[in-house]
mmCIF file of C-alpha atoms in Angstrom:
data_model
loop_
_atom_site.group_PDB
_atom_site.id
_atom_site.type_symbol
_atom_site.label_atom_id
_atom_site.label_comp_id
_atom_site.label_asym_id
_atom_site.label_seq_id
_atom_site.Cartn_x
_atom_site.Cartn_y
_atom_site.Cartn_z
ATOM 1 C CA MET A 1 4.343 42.257 -20.151
ATOM 2 C CA LYS A 2 5.047 42.282 -16.524
ATOM 3 C CA GLU A 3 4.103 38.601 -16.195
ATOM 4 C CA THR A 4 5.499 37.519 -19.046
ATOM 5 C CA PHE A 5 9.096 39.154 -17.713
ATOM 6 C CA ALA A 6 8.651 37.306 -14.037
ATOM 7 C CA ARG A 7 7.482 33.907 -15.719
ATOM 8 C CA ASN A 8 10.584 34.417 -17.984
ATOM 9 C CA ARG A 9 12.883 34.823 -14.612
ATOM 10 C CA VAL A 10 11.144 32.382 -12.748
ATOM 11 C CA VAL A 11 12.028 29.892 -15.115
ATOM 12 C CA ILE A 12 15.645 31.039 -15.925
ATOM 13 C CA THR A 13 16.147 31.047 -12.295
ATOM 14 C CA LEU A 14 15.151 27.534 -12.025
ATOM 15 C CA VAL A 15 17.345 26.322 -14.446
ATOM 16 C CA LEU A 16 20.510 28.097 -13.261
ATOM 17 C CA LEU A 17 19.545 26.685 -10.110
ATOM 18 C CA LEU A 18 19.742 23.428 -11.260
ATOM 19 C CA LEU A 19 22.846 23.550 -13.573
ATOM 20 C CA ALA A 20 24.459 25.208 -9.880
ATOM 21 C CA VAL A 21 22.989 21.871 -7.857
ATOM 22 C CA GLY A 22 24.799 19.527 -10.933
ATOM 23 C CA VAL A 23 28.127 21.432 -10.240
ATOM 24 C CA THR A 24 28.261 21.349 -6.638
ATOM 25 C CA ARG A 25 27.267 18.056 -6.321
ATOM 26 C CA TYR A 26 29.668 17.160 -8.856
ATOM 27 C CA LEU A 27 32.625 18.317 -7.492
ATOM 28 C CA TYR A 28 32.101 17.174 -3.781
ATOM 29 C CA ALA A 29 31.245 13.805 -5.395
ATOM 30 C CA ARG A 30 34.540 13.321 -7.067
ATOM 31 C CA SER A 31 36.334 13.489 -3.096
ATOM 32 C CA VAL A 32 33.646 10.697 -1.985
ATOM 33 C CA SER A 33 34.845 7.254 -2.528
ATOM 34 C CA ALA A 34 32.240 5.362 -0.089
ATOM 35 C CA PRO A 35 28.515 5.761 -0.014
ATOM 36 C CA GLY A 36 28.735 7.029 3.421
ATOM 37 C CA ILE A 37 28.449 5.514 6.654
ATOM 38 C CA MET A 38 25.760 3.523 8.789
ATOM 39 C CA ASP A 39 22.291 3.948 7.054
ATOM 40 C CA ALA A 40 23.861 5.141 3.999
ATOM 41 C CA LEU A 41 26.164 2.007 4.024
ATOM 42 C CA TYR A 42 23.737 -0.637 4.934
ATOM 43 C CA ASN A 43 21.551 0.793 2.307
ATOM 44 C CA TYR A 44 23.677 0.218 -0.178
ATOM 45 C CA HIS A 45 24.667 -3.165 0.513
ATOM 46 C CA VAL A 46 21.035 -4.241 0.711
ATOM 47 C CA ALA A 47 20.530 -2.653 -3.061
ATOM 48 C CA VAL A 48 23.710 -5.061 -4.126
ATOM 49 C CA SER A 49 22.537 -8.169 -2.656
ATOM 50 C CA LEU A 50 19.035 -7.182 -4.282
ATOM 51 C CA PHE A 51 20.684 -6.746 -7.532
ATOM 52 C CA GLU A 52 22.612 -9.743 -7.308
ATOM 53 C CA GLY A 53 19.279 -12.199 -6.724
ATOM 54 C CA LYS A 54 19.910 -12.374 -2.753
ATOM 55 C CA GLY A 55 16.664 -10.650 -1.540
ATOM 56 C CA PHE A 56 16.857 -8.388 1.344
ATOM 57 C CA THR A 57 19.641 -9.862 3.169
ATOM 58 C CA VAL A 58 22.730 -8.808 4.460
ATOM 59 C CA ASP A 59 26.056 -10.692 5.059
ATOM 60 C CA TYR A 60 26.742 -8.659 8.405
ATOM 61 C CA VAL A 61 24.710 -7.711 11.578
ATOM 62 C CA TRP A 62 23.957 -4.424 12.734
ATOM 63 C CA ASN A 63 22.786 -4.839 15.976
ATOM 64 C CA PHE A 64 21.996 -7.665 18.212
ATOM 65 C CA LEU A 65 19.242 -6.502 19.810
ATOM 66 C CA GLN A 66 17.353 -9.081 17.870
ATOM 67 C CA ARG A 67 19.567 -11.854 18.524
ATOM 68 C CA PRO A 68 20.320 -13.288 15.341
ATOM 69 C CA THR A 69 22.465 -16.028 14.487
ATOM 70 C CA LYS A 70 25.984 -15.258 12.960
ATOM 71 C CA ALA A 71 25.173 -17.210 9.658
ATOM 72 C CA ALA A 72 25.617 -14.964 6.661
ATOM 73 C CA GLY A 73 22.423 -13.800 4.689
ATOM 74 C CA HIS A 74 20.802 -12.514 7.908
ATOM 75 C CA PHE A 75 17.852 -10.892 7.081
ATOM 76 C CA SER A 76 17.716 -7.120 6.630
ATOM 77 C CA HIS A 77 16.313 -4.128 7.378
ATOM 78 C CA GLY A 78 15.001 -5.069 10.971
ATOM 79 C CA TYR A 79 15.870 -1.474 11.573
ATOM 80 C CA TRP A 80 15.815 0.922 8.843
ATOM 81 C CA PRO A 81 13.099 0.700 6.539
ATOM 82 C CA PRO A 82 13.637 -0.629 2.832
ATOM 83 C CA GLY A 83 12.748 2.139 0.633
ATOM 84 C CA MET A 84 16.477 3.535 -0.386
ATOM 85 C CA SER A 85 17.608 0.114 -1.173
ATOM 86 C CA VAL A 86 14.801 -0.603 -3.464
ATOM 87 C CA LEU A 87 15.527 2.810 -5.446
ATOM 88 C CA LEU A 88 18.964 2.134 -5.566
ATOM 89 C CA MET A 89 18.507 -1.336 -6.791
ATOM 90 C CA VAL A 90 16.314 0.171 -9.463
ATOM 91 C CA VAL A 91 19.330 2.560 -10.413
ATOM 92 C CA PHE A 92 21.878 -0.154 -10.134
ATOM 93 C CA TYR A 93 19.971 -1.974 -12.882
ATOM 94 C CA ILE A 94 20.272 1.027 -15.213
ATOM 95 C CA LEU A 95 23.852 1.924 -14.198
ATOM 96 C CA GLY A 96 25.270 -1.056 -12.252
ATOM 97 C CA PRO A 97 25.870 -1.321 -9.249
ATOM 98 C CA THR A 98 28.662 0.951 -8.212
ATOM 99 C CA ILE A 99 28.867 4.189 -5.919
ATOM 100 C CA GLU A 100 28.517 6.700 -8.934
ATOM 101 C CA ALA A 101 24.904 4.927 -9.645
ATOM 102 C CA GLY A 102 23.916 6.033 -6.193
ATOM 103 C CA GLN A 103 25.541 9.441 -5.894
ATOM 104 C CA ILE A 104 23.469 10.158 -9.375
ATOM 105 C CA LEU A 105 20.141 9.084 -8.182
ATOM 106 C CA MET A 106 20.780 11.248 -5.081
ATOM 107 C CA ALA A 107 22.067 14.310 -6.990
ATOM 108 C CA ILE A 108 18.729 13.685 -8.963
ATOM 109 C CA PHE A 109 16.458 14.007 -5.229
ATOM 110 C CA SER A 110 19.101 17.028 -4.372
ATOM 111 C CA ALA A 111 17.747 18.945 -7.854
ATOM 112 C CA GLY A 112 14.085 18.377 -7.081
ATOM 113 C CA LEU A 113 14.782 19.238 -3.413
ATOM 114 C CA VAL A 114 15.944 22.837 -4.819
ATOM 115 C CA ALA A 115 13.688 23.083 -7.117
ATOM 116 C CA VAL A 116 10.455 22.376 -5.068
ATOM 117 C CA THR A 117 11.761 24.488 -2.526
ATOM 118 C CA PHE A 118 11.946 27.290 -5.050
ATOM 119 C CA TRP A 119 8.310 26.859 -6.122
ATOM 120 C CA LEU A 120 7.213 26.542 -2.353
ATOM 121 C CA GLY A 121 9.183 29.956 -1.798
ATOM 122 C CA LEU A 122 6.582 31.335 -4.476
ATOM 123 C CA ARG A 123 3.852 29.888 -3.204
ATOM 124 C CA LEU A 124 3.774 30.562 0.135
ATOM 125 C CA PHE A 125 5.499 34.155 -0.621
ATOM 126 C CA GLU A 126 5.108 35.185 -3.967
ATOM 127 C CA ASP A 127 8.191 36.889 -3.398
ATOM 128 C CA TYR A 128 10.867 35.984 -5.666
ATOM 129 C CA ARG A 129 13.926 36.581 -3.659
ATOM 130 C CA VAL A 130 12.549 34.883 -0.763
ATOM 131 C CA ALA A 131 12.225 31.744 -2.894
ATOM 132 C CA LEU A 132 15.865 32.511 -4.118
ATOM 133 C CA TYR A 133 17.262 32.847 -0.861
ATOM 134 C CA ALA A 134 15.606 29.652 0.574
ATOM 135 C CA SER A 135 16.793 27.811 -2.807
ATOM 136 C CA LEU A 136 19.983 28.651 -2.304
ATOM 137 C CA PHE A 137 20.359 27.970 1.160
ATOM 138 C CA ILE A 138 19.086 24.306 0.457
ATOM 139 C CA MET A 139 21.602 23.764 -2.319
ATOM 140 C CA LEU A 140 24.653 25.240 -0.587
ATOM 141 C CA ASN A 141 23.646 23.656 2.958
ATOM 142 C CA PRO A 142 26.864 21.630 4.435
ATOM 143 C CA VAL A 143 24.409 19.416 5.848
ATOM 144 C CA VAL A 144 22.451 18.891 2.646
ATOM 145 C CA VAL A 145 25.417 18.714 0.345
ATOM 146 C CA TYR A 146 26.948 15.738 2.141
ATOM 147 C CA HIS A 147 23.336 13.679 2.066
ATOM 148 C CA SER A 148 23.169 14.562 -1.541
ATOM 149 C CA CYS A 149 26.294 12.354 -1.895
ATOM 150 C CA ALA A 150 25.394 9.805 0.291
ATOM 151 C CA THR A 151 23.086 7.132 -0.229
ATOM 152 C CA ASP A 152 20.769 7.573 3.109
ATOM 153 C CA SER A 153 17.334 8.878 2.786
ATOM 154 C CA THR A 154 17.434 12.769 4.691
ATOM 155 C CA VAL A 155 17.355 14.363 1.150
ATOM 156 C CA PRO A 156 14.127 11.886 -0.032
ATOM 157 C CA MET A 157 12.273 12.749 2.993
ATOM 158 C CA ALA A 158 12.780 16.431 2.733
ATOM 159 C CA LEU A 159 11.811 16.402 -1.125
ATOM 160 C CA LEU A 160 8.462 14.578 0.054
ATOM 161 C CA VAL A 161 8.023 17.158 3.007
ATOM 162 C CA ASN A 162 8.063 19.930 0.917
ATOM 163 C CA LEU A 163 5.752 18.289 -1.692
ATOM 164 C CA ALA A 164 3.682 17.760 0.759
ATOM 165 C CA LEU A 165 3.624 21.267 2.034
ATOM 166 C CA ILE A 166 2.917 22.706 -1.138
ATOM 167 C CA ALA A 167 -0.313 20.378 -1.384
ATOM 168 C CA LEU A 168 -1.506 21.491 2.097
ATOM 169 C CA SER A 169 -1.049 25.312 0.931
ATOM 170 C CA TYR A 170 -3.654 24.598 -1.810
ATOM 171 C CA CYS A 171 -5.994 23.462 1.095
ATOM 172 C CA LYS A 172 -9.142 25.644 1.110
ATOM 173 C CA SER A 173 -12.713 24.685 2.844
ATOM 174 C CA GLY A 174 -14.376 21.813 0.933
ATOM 175 C CA TYR A 175 -10.993 21.206 -0.859
ATOM 176 C CA PHE A 176 -10.171 17.316 -0.177
ATOM 177 C CA LYS A 177 -7.518 16.640 -3.109
ATOM 178 C CA PRO A 178 -4.531 18.375 -1.849
ATOM 179 C CA TYR A 179 -5.157 15.893 1.436
ATOM 180 C CA VAL A 180 -5.057 13.054 -0.500
ATOM 181 C CA LEU A 181 -1.955 14.530 -2.461
ATOM 182 C CA ALA A 182 -0.055 15.117 0.872
ATOM 183 C CA MET A 183 -0.882 12.257 2.115
ATOM 184 C CA ALA A 184 0.232 10.463 -0.626
ATOM 185 C CA ALA A 185 3.477 11.802 0.078
ATOM 186 C CA GLY A 186 3.464 10.820 3.624
ATOM 187 C CA THR A 187 2.838 7.300 3.169
ATOM 188 C CA ILE A 188 5.772 7.078 1.504
ATOM 189 C CA CYS A 189 7.897 8.106 4.430
ATOM 190 C CA PRO A 190 7.825 5.403 6.871
ATOM 191 C CA TYR A 191 9.531 3.228 3.941
ATOM 192 C CA LEU A 192 11.992 5.417 4.280
ATOM 193 C CA ARG A 193 13.062 6.460 7.855
ATOM 194 C CA VAL A 194 11.912 4.711 10.956
ATOM 195 C CA ASP A 195 10.347 8.083 12.076
ATOM 196 C CA GLY A 196 8.649 8.485 8.560
ATOM 197 C CA PHE A 197 5.067 8.207 10.603
ATOM 198 C CA ILE A 198 5.543 11.745 11.645
ATOM 199 C CA LEU A 199 4.338 13.428 8.291
ATOM 200 C CA PRO A 200 1.513 11.319 7.884
ATOM 201 C CA LEU A 201 0.588 12.226 11.263
ATOM 202 C CA PHE A 202 1.164 15.550 10.562
ATOM 203 C CA VAL A 203 -0.973 15.886 7.590
ATOM 204 C CA LEU A 204 -3.731 14.458 9.589
ATOM 205 C CA ALA A 205 -3.085 16.809 12.040
ATOM 206 C CA HIS A 206 -3.277 19.433 9.805
ATOM 207 C CA TYR A 207 -6.868 17.890 8.172
ATOM 208 C CA LEU A 208 -8.745 17.565 11.862
ATOM 209 C CA TRP A 209 -7.072 21.551 12.922
ATOM 210 C CA PHE A 210 -8.701 22.369 9.622
ATOM 211 C CA HIS A 211 -11.974 21.145 9.926
ATOM 212 C CA ARG A 212 -11.958 21.574 13.991
ATOM 213 C CA LYS A 213 -15.140 24.070 13.567
ATOM 214 C CA GLU A 214 -17.078 21.507 11.570
ATOM 215 C CA LYS A 215 -20.048 20.004 13.766
ATOM 216 C CA VAL A 216 -20.485 17.142 12.037
ATOM 217 C CA LYS A 217 -17.406 15.400 10.888
ATOM 218 C CA ASN A 218 -16.706 13.907 7.767
ATOM 219 C CA TRP A 219 -15.504 9.996 8.579
ATOM 220 C CA THR A 220 -15.345 9.019 5.220
ATOM 221 C CA GLU A 221 -12.275 11.818 4.037
ATOM 222 C CA ILE A 222 -10.625 10.752 7.477
ATOM 223 C CA GLY A 223 -10.993 7.223 6.442
ATOM 224 C CA ILE A 224 -9.776 7.601 3.370
ATOM 225 C CA LEU A 225 -6.798 9.729 4.401
ATOM 226 C CA LEU A 226 -5.824 6.370 7.111
ATOM 227 C CA ALA A 227 -6.328 4.166 4.228
ATOM 228 C CA ILE A 228 -3.906 6.213 2.225
ATOM 229 C CA TRP A 229 -1.517 6.010 5.136
ATOM 230 C CA LEU A 230 -1.755 2.349 6.421
ATOM 231 C CA LEU A 231 -2.781 -0.160 3.783
ATOM 232 C CA PRO A 232 0.358 0.578 1.762
ATOM 233 C CA GLN A 233 2.127 -0.339 5.369
ATOM 234 C CA VAL A 234 0.525 -3.807 5.245
ATOM 235 C CA PRO A 235 2.818 -5.691 2.742
ATOM 236 C CA TRP A 236 6.167 -4.923 4.702
ATOM 237 C CA ALA A 237 4.252 -5.314 7.976
ATOM 238 C CA LEU A 238 3.436 -8.768 6.940
ATOM 239 C CA ARG A 239 6.864 -9.622 5.272
ATOM 240 C CA ASN A 240 8.402 -8.422 9.125
ATOM 241 C CA TYR A 241 5.943 -10.898 10.488
ATOM 242 C CA MET A 242 6.975 -13.885 8.321
ATOM 243 C CA VAL A 243 10.922 -13.479 8.854
ATOM 244 C CA PHE A 244 11.076 -11.844 12.780
ATOM 245 C CA GLY A 245 8.149 -13.189 14.016
ATOM 246 C CA THR A 246 6.215 -9.546 14.444
ATOM 247 C CA PHE A 247 4.924 -7.014 12.410
ATOM 248 C CA TRP A 248 7.439 -4.174 14.102
ATOM 249 C CA PRO A 249 10.779 -5.783 14.718
ATOM 250 C CA ALA A 250 12.437 -5.473 17.791
ATOM 251 C CA THR A 251 14.359 -2.440 17.510
ATOM 252 C CA PRO A 252 12.341 0.165 16.748
ATOM 253 C CA LEU A 253 9.945 -0.818 19.494
ATOM 254 C CA THR A 254 12.339 -1.524 22.200
ATOM 255 C CA SER A 255 15.471 0.908 21.506
ATOM 256 C CA ALA A 256 13.256 3.335 24.032
ATOM 257 C CA LEU A 257 13.878 0.495 26.838
ATOM 258 C CA ILE A 258 17.681 0.825 26.445
ATOM 259 C CA PRO A 259 19.638 3.487 28.628
ATOM 260 C CA SER A 260 21.982 4.497 25.136
ATOM 261 C CA PRO A 261 21.897 3.536 21.495
ATOM 262 C CA ASP A 262 25.693 2.610 22.106
ATOM 263 C CA ASP A 263 23.287 -0.659 24.082
ATOM 264 C CA MET A 264 22.442 -1.993 20.828
ATOM 265 C CA PHE A 265 25.516 -3.195 20.228
ATOM 266 C CA LYS A 266 25.931 -4.899 23.168
ATOM 267 C CA TYR A 267 25.164 -8.846 22.333
ATOM 268 C CA ASN A 268 23.613 -10.035 25.480
ATOM 269 C CA ILE A 269 21.647 -7.004 26.479
ATOM 270 C CA ARG A 270 18.014 -7.659 28.214
ATOM 271 C CA VAL A 271 15.763 -4.923 27.173
ATOM 272 C CA SER A 272 13.546 -4.272 30.150
ATOM 273 C CA LEU A 273 12.724 -1.651 32.727
ATOM 274 C CA ARG A 274 15.123 -2.929 34.800
ATOM 275 C CA THR A 275 17.631 -2.367 32.408
ATOM 276 C CA LEU A 276 16.485 0.805 31.188
ATOM 277 C CA PHE A 277 16.525 3.086 35.164
ATOM 278 C CA GLY A 278 19.799 0.299 35.913
ATOM 279 C CA ALA A 279 21.957 3.497 34.857
ATOM 280 C CA GLY A 280 20.639 5.773 37.105
ATOM 281 C CA PHE A 281 17.918 8.677 36.869
ATOM 282 C CA SER A 282 20.329 11.633 36.129
ATOM 283 C CA SER A 283 22.293 9.656 33.769
ATOM 284 C CA LEU A 284 19.041 8.093 32.042
ATOM 285 C CA MET A 285 17.533 11.795 31.947
ATOM 286 C CA ALA A 286 21.075 12.900 30.332
ATOM 287 C CA MET A 287 20.906 10.329 27.492
ATOM 288 C CA LYS A 288 17.233 10.160 26.744
ATOM 289 C CA LEU A 289 17.449 14.407 26.445
ATOM 290 C CA ASP A 290 20.271 14.070 24.374
ATOM 291 C CA ALA A 291 18.819 11.371 21.966
ATOM 292 C CA LEU A 292 15.437 13.819 21.797
ATOM 293 C CA TRP A 293 17.901 16.585 20.826
ATOM 294 C CA GLN A 294 19.148 14.407 18.011
ATOM 295 C CA LEU A 295 16.102 13.398 16.700
ATOM 296 C CA VAL A 296 14.331 17.232 16.778
ATOM 297 C CA TYR A 297 17.842 18.291 14.793
ATOM 298 C CA ALA A 298 17.251 15.406 12.278
ATOM 299 C CA LEU A 299 13.505 16.591 12.026
ATOM 300 C CA VAL A 300 14.385 20.697 12.076
ATOM 301 C CA PHE A 301 17.929 20.558 10.095
ATOM 302 C CA LYS A 302 17.841 17.822 7.856
ATOM 303 C CA GLN A 303 14.053 16.293 7.011
ATOM 304 C CA THR A 304 12.201 19.261 7.129
ATOM 305 C CA ILE A 305 14.778 21.985 6.418
ATOM 306 C CA ILE A 306 12.227 23.615 4.360
ATOM 307 C CA LEU A 307 9.973 24.587 7.934
ATOM 308 C CA PHE A 308 13.346 25.695 9.509
ATOM 309 C CA VAL A 309 14.037 28.278 6.770
ATOM 310 C CA PHE A 310 10.458 29.709 6.697
#
């Protein structure tokens, strides 16, 4: 009887949470008339290009580190990965190329994030209240609410992180399948964000730490995890080589060699160690520490929100 009551309470709570997500996202989306700023807007425009049959191209240039021509139809995604544009394109074929269609997709991801958060809370703590509070935090967090109506990768990334955490919570000695599932979630992340490699790297590190006491490493399992992570990245790396002449376009690799992110918008900047240290050591350290904080903020309060909660 108690088990039935507990199960019914969980189901009813989950349904109410999903309804609340729909209401809150709808109310907020009514005041939003654009897909978002920066990467959200970029994802939306490339999705429209894909929908119109123009391929991965944009009619404007986001930055100048690649020294592109000024002609229309510049190849897209030299910096941001293509995953969100592809997802939006699929929704556009169903609902039409509108901002509202993108918001519906993001609302679905947001509902999934809240549901998975609730499930993860129950799984890790076996405590209904902890699961409920964590879900409410995710649902009402202003940062999450904003990104739930913007066509960027924050909410999908957080959803994948939480799915990977659920899989890892089932890891037992000699039980390899959870790592496969976690890495399957992780391998999608590099297609969503430039820093998406962190999740598959974390899954691999978790496996190595969990099996650290084994005298003989299971190289077959390690090879499988690496294959699940790296092989899906090959098609896009080949595409980059064909259109940019390198497997990894200039911006992600050379952004570390510029003193400030604002320099990405300077047309004639020379990316070199001389440029990097030209601003002076104290100024360089201040700018790099600020960039590091922005990365930590994004990882903790955006993509891996659930890690911060628990």
